[in-house]
XYZ file of C-alpha atoms in Angstrom:
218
model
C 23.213 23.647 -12.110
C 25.080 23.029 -15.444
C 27.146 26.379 -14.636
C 28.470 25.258 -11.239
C 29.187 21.690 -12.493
C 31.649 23.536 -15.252
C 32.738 26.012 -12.782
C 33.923 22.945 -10.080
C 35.444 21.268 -13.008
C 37.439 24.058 -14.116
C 38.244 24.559 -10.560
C 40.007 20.756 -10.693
C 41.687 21.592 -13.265
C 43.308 24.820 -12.745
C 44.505 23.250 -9.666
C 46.204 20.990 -12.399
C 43.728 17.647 -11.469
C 42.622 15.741 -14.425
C 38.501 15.654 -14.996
C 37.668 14.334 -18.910
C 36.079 17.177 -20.635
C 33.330 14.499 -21.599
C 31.806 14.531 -18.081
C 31.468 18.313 -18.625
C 30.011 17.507 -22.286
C 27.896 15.225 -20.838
C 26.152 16.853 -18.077
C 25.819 19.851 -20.283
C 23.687 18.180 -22.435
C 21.236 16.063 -19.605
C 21.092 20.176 -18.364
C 19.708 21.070 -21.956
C 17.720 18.326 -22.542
C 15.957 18.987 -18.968
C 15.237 22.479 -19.594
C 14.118 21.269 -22.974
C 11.959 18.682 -22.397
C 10.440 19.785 -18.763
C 8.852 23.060 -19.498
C 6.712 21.389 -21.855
C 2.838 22.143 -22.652
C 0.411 20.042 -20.198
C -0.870 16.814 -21.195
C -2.642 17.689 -24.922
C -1.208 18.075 -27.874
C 0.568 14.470 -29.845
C 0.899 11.430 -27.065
C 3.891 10.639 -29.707
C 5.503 14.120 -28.423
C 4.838 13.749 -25.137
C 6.478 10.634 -24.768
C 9.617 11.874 -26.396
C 9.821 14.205 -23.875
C 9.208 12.170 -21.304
C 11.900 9.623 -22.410
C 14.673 12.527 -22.098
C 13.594 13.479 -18.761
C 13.389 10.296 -17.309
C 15.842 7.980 -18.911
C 18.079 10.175 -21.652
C 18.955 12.946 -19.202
C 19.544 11.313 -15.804
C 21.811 8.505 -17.594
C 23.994 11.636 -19.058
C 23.657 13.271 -15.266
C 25.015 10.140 -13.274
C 27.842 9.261 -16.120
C 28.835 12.900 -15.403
C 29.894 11.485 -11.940
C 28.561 14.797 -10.169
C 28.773 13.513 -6.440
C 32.402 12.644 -6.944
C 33.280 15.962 -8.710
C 31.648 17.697 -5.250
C 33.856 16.225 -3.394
C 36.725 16.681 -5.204
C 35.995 20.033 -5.435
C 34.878 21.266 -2.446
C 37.830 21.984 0.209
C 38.180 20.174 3.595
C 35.628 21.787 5.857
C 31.761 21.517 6.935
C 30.351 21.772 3.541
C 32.217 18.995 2.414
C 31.579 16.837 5.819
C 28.200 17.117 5.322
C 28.366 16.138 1.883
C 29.565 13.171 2.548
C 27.364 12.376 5.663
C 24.765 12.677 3.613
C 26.058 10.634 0.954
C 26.443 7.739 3.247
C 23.466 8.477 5.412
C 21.257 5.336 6.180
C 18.266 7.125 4.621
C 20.005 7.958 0.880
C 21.094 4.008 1.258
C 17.590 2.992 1.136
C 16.860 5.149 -1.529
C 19.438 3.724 -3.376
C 18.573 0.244 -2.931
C 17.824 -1.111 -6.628
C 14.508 -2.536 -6.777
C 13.220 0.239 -4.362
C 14.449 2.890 -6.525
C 12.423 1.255 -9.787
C 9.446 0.799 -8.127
C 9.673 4.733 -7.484
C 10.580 5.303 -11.162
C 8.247 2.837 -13.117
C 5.665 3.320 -10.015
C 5.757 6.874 -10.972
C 5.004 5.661 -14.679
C 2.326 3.414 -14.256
C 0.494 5.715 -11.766
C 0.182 8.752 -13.940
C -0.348 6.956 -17.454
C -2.908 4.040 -16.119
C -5.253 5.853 -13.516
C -7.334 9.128 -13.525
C -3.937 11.163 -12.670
C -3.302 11.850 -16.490
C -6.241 13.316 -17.340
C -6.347 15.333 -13.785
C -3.248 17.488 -14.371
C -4.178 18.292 -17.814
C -5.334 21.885 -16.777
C -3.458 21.983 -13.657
C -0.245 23.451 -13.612
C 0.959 22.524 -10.243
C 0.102 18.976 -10.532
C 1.570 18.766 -13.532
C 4.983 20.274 -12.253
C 4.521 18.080 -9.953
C 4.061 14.736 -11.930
C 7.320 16.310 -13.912
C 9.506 17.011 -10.534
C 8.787 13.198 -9.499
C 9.813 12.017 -13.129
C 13.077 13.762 -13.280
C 13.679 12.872 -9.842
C 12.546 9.439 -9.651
C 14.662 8.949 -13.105
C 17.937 10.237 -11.261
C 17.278 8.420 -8.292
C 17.315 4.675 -10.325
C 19.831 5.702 -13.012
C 22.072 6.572 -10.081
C 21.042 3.339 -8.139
C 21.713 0.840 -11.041
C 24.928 2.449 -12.752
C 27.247 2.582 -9.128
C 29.284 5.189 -10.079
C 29.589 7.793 -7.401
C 30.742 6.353 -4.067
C 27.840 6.514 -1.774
C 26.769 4.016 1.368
C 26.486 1.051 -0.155
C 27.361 -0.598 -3.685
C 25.074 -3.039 -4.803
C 26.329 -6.042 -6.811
C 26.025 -6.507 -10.465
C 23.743 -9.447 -9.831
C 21.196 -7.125 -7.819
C 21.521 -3.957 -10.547
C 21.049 -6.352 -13.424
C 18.101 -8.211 -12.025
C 16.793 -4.756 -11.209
C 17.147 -3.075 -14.812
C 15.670 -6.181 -16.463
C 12.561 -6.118 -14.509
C 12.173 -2.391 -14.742
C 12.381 -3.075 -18.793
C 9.787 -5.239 -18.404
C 7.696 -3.250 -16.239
C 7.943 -0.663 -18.509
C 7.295 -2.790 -21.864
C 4.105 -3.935 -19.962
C 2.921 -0.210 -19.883
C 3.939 0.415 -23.606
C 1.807 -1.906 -24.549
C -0.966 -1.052 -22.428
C -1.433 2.154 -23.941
C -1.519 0.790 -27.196
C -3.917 -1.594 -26.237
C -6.009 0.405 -24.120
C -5.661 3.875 -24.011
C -4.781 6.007 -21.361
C -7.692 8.366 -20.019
C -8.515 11.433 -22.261
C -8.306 14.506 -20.622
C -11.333 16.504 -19.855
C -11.570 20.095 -21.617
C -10.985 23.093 -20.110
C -14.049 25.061 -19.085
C -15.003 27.504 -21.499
C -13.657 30.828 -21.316
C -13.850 34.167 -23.174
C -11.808 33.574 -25.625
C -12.208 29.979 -25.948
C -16.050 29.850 -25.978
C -17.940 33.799 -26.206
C -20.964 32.169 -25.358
C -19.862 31.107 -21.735
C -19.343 34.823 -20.817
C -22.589 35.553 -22.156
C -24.418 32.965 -20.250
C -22.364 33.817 -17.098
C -23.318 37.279 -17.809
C -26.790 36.404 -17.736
C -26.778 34.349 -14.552
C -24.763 37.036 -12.566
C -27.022 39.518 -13.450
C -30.759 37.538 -12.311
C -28.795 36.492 -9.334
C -27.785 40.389 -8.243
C -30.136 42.441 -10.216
C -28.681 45.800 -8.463
């Protein structure tokens, strides 16, 4: 992704249009600190390392995405034809307006906070590697989704005003204060250990062993 944002930048300007080399600085970093910070280990490990991680996925990295302006480089880049039609059919689509709407658009980001961190999700993905790519996908996407809602930058269906977008990011701050101190105050739900295995526990094969072998004694 970070190589064909470069690539459509150079494009501009080889063309001899002007595009500030800080975008490309910019979305260069929210690239590495994605690829950083999303591979991580599943839920284990320090909470305090976690949630640095989390905070580059889902507020760090999408900021430095949208100030990138990525939509409007697309479509500067991209020559008159269908690609570039549909590019902007889509952008101003009635369905990509709704996600866009402000308060909408936190309720899917803290939503997707609150729902993980305060229920028995947490603790469910810990040995689950799909669900937890999962939970990571929604974070990353949800934290696009309101970072691009609230900052306004790329011209899509509808721009909200200031009034709307600054109502919005104060409540989501306080949404997401609430939750801070919730898991200070009451942790979140430990998760279970993983069953025992070879390696982890000999005695589990052993007993496994055992059981196999009275329940097919050929």
């Amino acid at each position: 992704m970070t190589v064909g944002y470069l690539a459509a930048a150079g494009r501009l300007r080889r063309r001899g249009d002007v595009w500030p080399r800080a975008r490309d600085a910019s979305f260069a970093a929210a690239g590495a600190g994605t690829a950083w910070a999303t591979p991580a280990e599943r839920w284990g490990g320090p909470f305090t390392q976690h949630v640095v991680r989390h905070l580059v996925v889902g507020m760090a990295a999408p900021l430095l995405f949208v100030v990138a302006r990525p939509l409007t480089l697309a479509l500067r880049a991209l020559p008159p034809g269908r690609p570039r039609r549909l590019l902007v059919t889509l952008a101003h689509s009635a369905p990509v307006g709704l996600l866009l709407f402000p308060p909408l658009a936190a309720v899917l980001d803290i939503g997707g906070l609150w729902l993980p961190y305060r229920t028995e999700l947490f603790a469910a993905t810990a040995h689950r590697p799909l669900a937890h790519g999962a939970v990571q996908v929604h974070m990353v996407a949800a934290g696009l989704l309101f970072t691009f809602a609230v900052c306004g930058l790329d011209p899509v269906r509808r721009r909200w005003s200031l009034a709307v977008r600054g109502a919005t990011v104060l409540a989501a701050g306080t949404a997401h204060a609430v939750l801070a101190r919730t898991l200070y105050s009451r942790p979140r739900p430990a998760p279970a250990s993983p069953p025992p295995t070879c390696i982890t526990r000999p005695s589990g094969c052993t007993t496994a062993a055992t059981s196999w072998k009275r329940a097919w004694p050929w």
